[in-house]
Short mmCIF file of C-alpha atoms in Angstrom, two decimals:
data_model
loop_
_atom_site.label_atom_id
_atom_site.label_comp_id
_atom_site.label_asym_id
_atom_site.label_seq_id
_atom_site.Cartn_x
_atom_site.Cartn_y
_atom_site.Cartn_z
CA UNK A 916 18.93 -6.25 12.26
CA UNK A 917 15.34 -6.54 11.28
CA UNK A 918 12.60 -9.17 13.03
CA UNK A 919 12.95 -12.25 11.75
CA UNK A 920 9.50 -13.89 10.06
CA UNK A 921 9.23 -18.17 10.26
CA UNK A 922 7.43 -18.29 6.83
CA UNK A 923 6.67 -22.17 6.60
CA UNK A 924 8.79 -24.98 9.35
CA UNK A 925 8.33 -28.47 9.52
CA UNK A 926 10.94 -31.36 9.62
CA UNK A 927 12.07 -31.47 6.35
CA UNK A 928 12.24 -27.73 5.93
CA UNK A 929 12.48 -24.28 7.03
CA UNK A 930 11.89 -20.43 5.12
CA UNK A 931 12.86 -17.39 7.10
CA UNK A 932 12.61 -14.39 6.00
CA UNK A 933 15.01 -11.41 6.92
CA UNK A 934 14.14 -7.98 4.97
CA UNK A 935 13.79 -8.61 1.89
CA UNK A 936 15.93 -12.16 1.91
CA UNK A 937 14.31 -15.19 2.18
CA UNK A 938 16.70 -18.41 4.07
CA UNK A 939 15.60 -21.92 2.79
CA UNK A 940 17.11 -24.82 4.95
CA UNK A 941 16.21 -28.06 3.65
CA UNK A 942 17.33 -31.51 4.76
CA UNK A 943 17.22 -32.76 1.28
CA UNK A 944 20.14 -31.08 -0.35
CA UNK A 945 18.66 -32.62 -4.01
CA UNK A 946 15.92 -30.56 -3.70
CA UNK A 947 17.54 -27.23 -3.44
CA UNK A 948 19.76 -28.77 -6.49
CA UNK A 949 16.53 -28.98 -8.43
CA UNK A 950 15.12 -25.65 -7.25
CA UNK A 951 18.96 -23.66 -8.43
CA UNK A 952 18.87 -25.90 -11.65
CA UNK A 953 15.00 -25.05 -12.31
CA UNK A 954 14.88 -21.38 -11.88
CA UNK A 955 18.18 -20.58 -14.25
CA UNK A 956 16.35 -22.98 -16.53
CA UNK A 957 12.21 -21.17 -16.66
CA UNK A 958 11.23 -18.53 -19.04
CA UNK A 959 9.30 -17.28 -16.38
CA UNK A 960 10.29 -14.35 -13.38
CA UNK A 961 12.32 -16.50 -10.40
CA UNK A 962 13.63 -15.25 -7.02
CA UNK A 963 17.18 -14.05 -7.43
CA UNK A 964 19.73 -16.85 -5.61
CA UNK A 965 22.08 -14.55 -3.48
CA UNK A 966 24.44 -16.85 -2.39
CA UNK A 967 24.30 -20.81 -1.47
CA UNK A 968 25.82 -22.92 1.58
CA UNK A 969 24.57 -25.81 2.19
CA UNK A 970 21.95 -26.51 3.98
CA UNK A 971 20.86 -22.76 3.49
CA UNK A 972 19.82 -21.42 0.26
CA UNK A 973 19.57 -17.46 0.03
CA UNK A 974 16.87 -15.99 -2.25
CA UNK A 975 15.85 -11.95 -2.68
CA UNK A 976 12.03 -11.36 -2.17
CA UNK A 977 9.81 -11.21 -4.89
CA UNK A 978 8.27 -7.72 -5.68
CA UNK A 979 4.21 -8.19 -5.09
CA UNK A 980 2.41 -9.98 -3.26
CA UNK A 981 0.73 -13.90 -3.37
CA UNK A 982 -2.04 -14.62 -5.38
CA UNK A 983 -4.15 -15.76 -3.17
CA UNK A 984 -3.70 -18.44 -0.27
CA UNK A 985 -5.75 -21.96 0.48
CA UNK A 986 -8.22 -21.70 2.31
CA UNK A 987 -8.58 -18.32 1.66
CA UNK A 988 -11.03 -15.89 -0.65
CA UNK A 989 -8.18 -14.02 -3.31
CA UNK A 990 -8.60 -10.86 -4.00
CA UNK A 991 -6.30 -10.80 -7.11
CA UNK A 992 -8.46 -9.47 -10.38
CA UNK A 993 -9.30 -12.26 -13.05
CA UNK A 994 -6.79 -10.49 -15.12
CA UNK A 995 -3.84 -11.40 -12.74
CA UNK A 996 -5.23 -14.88 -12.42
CA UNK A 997 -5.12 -14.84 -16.44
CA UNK A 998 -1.63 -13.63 -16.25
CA UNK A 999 -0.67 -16.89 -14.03
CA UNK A 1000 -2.29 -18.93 -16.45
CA UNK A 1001 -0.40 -17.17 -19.29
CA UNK A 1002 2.70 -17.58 -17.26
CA UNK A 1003 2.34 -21.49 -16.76
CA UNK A 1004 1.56 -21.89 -20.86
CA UNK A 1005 5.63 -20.11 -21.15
CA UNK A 1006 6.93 -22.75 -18.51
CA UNK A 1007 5.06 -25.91 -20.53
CA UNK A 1008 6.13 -24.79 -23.59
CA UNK A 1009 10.19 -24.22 -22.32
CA UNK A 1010 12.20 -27.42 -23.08
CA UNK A 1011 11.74 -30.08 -20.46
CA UNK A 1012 14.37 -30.16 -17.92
CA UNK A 1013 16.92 -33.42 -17.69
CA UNK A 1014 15.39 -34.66 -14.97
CA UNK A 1015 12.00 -37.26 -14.57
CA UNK A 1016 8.86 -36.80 -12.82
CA UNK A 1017 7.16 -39.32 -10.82
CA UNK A 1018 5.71 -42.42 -13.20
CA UNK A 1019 1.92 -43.30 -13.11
CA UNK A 1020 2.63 -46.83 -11.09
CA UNK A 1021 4.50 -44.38 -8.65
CA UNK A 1022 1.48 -41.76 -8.31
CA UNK A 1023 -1.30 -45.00 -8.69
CA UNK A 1024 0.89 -46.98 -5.74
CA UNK A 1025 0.67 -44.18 -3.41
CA UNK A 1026 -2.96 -42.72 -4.21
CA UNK A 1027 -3.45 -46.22 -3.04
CA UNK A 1028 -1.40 -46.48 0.39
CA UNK A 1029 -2.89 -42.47 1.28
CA UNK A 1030 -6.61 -43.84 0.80
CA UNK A 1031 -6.02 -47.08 2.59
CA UNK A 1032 -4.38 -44.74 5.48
CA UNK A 1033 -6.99 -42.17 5.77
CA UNK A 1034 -9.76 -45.27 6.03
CA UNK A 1035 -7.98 -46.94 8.64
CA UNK A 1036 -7.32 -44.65 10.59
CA UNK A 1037 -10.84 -42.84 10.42
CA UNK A 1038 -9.60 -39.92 9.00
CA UNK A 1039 -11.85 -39.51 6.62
CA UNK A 1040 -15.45 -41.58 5.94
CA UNK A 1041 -14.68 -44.29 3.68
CA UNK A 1042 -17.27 -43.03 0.89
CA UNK A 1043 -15.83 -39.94 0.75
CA UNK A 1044 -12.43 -41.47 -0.20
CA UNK A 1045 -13.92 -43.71 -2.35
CA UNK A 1046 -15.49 -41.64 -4.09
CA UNK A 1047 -12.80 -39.15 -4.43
CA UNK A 1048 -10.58 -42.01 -5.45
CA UNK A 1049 -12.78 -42.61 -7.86
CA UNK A 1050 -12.52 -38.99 -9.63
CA UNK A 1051 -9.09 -39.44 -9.08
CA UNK A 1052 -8.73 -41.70 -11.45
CA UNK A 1053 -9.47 -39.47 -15.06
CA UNK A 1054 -5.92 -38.02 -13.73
CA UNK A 1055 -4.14 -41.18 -14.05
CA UNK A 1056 -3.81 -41.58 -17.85
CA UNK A 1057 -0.82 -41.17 -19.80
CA UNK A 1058 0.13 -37.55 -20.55
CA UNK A 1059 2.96 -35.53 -23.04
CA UNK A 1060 5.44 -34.46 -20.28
CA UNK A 1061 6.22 -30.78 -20.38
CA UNK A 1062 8.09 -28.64 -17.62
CA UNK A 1063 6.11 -28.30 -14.42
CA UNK A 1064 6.30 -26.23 -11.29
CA UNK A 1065 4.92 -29.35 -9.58
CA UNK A 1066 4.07 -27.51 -6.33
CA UNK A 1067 2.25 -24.02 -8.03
CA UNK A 1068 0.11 -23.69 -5.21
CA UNK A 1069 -1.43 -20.45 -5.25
CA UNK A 1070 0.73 -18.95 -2.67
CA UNK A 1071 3.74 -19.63 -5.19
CA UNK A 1072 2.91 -17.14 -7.49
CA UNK A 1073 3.38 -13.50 -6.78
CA UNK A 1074 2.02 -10.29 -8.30
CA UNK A 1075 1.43 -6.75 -8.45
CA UNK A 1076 -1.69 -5.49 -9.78
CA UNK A 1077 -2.54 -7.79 -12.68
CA UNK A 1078 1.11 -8.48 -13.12
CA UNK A 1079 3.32 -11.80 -12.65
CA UNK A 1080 5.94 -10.39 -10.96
CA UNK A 1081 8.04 -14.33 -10.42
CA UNK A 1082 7.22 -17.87 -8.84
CA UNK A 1083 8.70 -19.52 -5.89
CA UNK A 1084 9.70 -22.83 -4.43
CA UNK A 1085 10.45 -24.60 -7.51
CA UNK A 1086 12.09 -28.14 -5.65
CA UNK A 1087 9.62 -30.32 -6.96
CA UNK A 1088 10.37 -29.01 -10.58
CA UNK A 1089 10.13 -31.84 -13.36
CA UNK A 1090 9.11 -33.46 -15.91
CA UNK A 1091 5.05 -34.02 -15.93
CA UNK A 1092 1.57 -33.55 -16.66
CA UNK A 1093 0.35 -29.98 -17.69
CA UNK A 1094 -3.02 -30.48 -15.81
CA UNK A 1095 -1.31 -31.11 -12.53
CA UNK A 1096 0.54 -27.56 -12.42
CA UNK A 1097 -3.03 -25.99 -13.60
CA UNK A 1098 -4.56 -28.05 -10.58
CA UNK A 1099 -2.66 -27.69 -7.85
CA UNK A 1100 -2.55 -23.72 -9.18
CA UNK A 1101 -6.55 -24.08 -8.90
CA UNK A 1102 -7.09 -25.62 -6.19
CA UNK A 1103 -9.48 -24.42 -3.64
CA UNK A 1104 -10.13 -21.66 -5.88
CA UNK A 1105 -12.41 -23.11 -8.24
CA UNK A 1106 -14.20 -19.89 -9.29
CA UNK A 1107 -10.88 -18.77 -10.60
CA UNK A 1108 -10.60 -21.95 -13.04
CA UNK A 1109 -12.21 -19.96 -16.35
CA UNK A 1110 -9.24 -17.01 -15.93
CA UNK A 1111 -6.65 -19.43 -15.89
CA UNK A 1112 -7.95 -21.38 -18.09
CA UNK A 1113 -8.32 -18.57 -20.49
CA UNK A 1114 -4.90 -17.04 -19.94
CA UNK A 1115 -3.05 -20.53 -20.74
CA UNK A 1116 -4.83 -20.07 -24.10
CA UNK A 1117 -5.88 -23.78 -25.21
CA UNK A 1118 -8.29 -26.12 -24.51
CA UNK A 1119 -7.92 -28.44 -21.29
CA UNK A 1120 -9.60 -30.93 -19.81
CA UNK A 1121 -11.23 -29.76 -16.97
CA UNK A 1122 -12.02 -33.13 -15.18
CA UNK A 1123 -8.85 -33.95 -15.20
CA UNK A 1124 -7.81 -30.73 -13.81
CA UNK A 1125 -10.92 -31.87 -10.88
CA UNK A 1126 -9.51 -35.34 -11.05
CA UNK A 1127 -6.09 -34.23 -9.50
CA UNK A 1128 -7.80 -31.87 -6.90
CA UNK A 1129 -8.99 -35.07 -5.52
CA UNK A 1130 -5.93 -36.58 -6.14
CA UNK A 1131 -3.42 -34.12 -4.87
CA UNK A 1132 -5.68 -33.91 -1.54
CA UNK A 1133 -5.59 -37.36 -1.09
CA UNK A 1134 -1.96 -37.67 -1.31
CA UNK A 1135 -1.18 -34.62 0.99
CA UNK A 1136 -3.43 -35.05 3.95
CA UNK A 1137 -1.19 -37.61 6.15
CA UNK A 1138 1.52 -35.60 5.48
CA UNK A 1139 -0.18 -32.40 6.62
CA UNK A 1140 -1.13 -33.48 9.45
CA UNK A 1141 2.08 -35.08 10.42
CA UNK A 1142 4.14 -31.76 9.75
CA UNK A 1143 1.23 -29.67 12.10
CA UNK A 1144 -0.67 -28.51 9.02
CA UNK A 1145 -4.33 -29.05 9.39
CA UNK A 1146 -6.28 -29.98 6.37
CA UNK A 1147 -9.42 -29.42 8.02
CA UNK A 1148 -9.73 -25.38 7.88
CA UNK A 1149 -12.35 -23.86 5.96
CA UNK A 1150 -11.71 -23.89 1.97
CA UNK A 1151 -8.45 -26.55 2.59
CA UNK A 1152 -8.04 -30.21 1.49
CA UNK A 1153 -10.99 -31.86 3.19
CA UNK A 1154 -13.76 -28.68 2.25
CA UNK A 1155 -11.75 -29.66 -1.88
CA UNK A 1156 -12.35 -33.55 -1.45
CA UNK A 1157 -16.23 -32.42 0.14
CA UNK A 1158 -16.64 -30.94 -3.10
CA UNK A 1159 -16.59 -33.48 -5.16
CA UNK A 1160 -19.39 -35.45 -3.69
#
């Protein structure tokens, strides 16, 4: 039997990888519902599902390698950073999935409890949230739902040379705003905004996609750092919310 590699732990999940299968546990069996439903759903490359039993989800490995990673220079080409933005144009133009996002009041009530936490509790200086908070808000407008990753960090997307060779981790699929997937996909890589940009093929907003930089780091540093993540690094959520100042 090969070594086995912890990819990503925390309490609500765990990724192992053995060879060249990865073994998701997850405490939320809904999510691995989505993630199944989601990837037999995408006109986009997926992991292929080997076999299920709950908790444990079974995936094959993804030729390739990661795009890049936060906090972290990529040395994928523009033309593969092109090719993800090419690839998230096919998954917001596939027919949405069943299923809801999150509202605005939902993502508006809990931008609000994350910024009131992080001043409290002197996380972070209070004009730096404010401020952020206030960029934040160009993201909270109403949007044409289309069907999202809704966690395409860059580490997500896989390929080989300037190829898309598939996408991962696809439980927070869902109905929701094209500029979030293009964000999140972005961010802490802002150099690589115009190739992704370009390879989605249509004009976007870019300060909304900025808007939900701020907002996305807002809403994931308590959560970080409750789950032994640390925010702080070089290039990671507090260097993306620095930024904006």
């Amino acid at each position: 039997m090969e070594g086995i590699e912890v990819v990503v732990a925390h309490s609500e999940r765990a990724t192992l990888r053995v060879g060249d299968v990865f073994l998701k546990v997850d405490v939320d069996q809904a999510r691995t519902d989505v993630e199944v439903k989601a990837m037999a759903m995408v006109p986009i490359p997926t992991p292929e599902v080997l076999w299920r039993k709950p908790p444990v989800l079974a995936l094959a490995a993804l030729p390739g390698t990661a795009l890049g990673q936060l906090g972290e220079p990529s040395t994928a080409s523009p033309a593969a950073w092109a090719a993800a933005g090419a690839a998230v144009r096919l998954l917001h133009d596939a027919p949405l999935p069943p299923w809801p996002g999150r509202s605005l009041d939902e993502i508006a009530s809990r931008l609000d409890g994350e910024c009131a936490w992080l001043v409290t509790n002197g996380v972070l200086p209070a004009d730096l949230v404010t401020r952020n908070r206030r960029v934040a808000e160009a993201a909270l407008r109403p949007w044409t739902p289309v069907f999202t990753h809704g966690d395409l960090q860059v580490s997500h997307v896989f390929v080989d040379g300037d190829e898309i060779t598939g996408v991962i981790d696809w439980s927070e699929a869902a109905q929701g705003d094209a500029l979030f997937d293009l964000a999140i996909l972005t961010l802490g890589h802002e150099e690589h905004l115009v190739d992704v940009v370009a390879g989605y093929g249509t004009d976007v907003d870019l300060d909304v996609i900025r808007a939900w930089w701020s907002l996305r780091s807002l809403l994931a540093i308590r959560w970080l750092i409750e789950n032994g993540f640390d925010p702080s690094l070089p290039g990671c959520e507090f260097d993306v919310l620095r930024a904006r100042m």
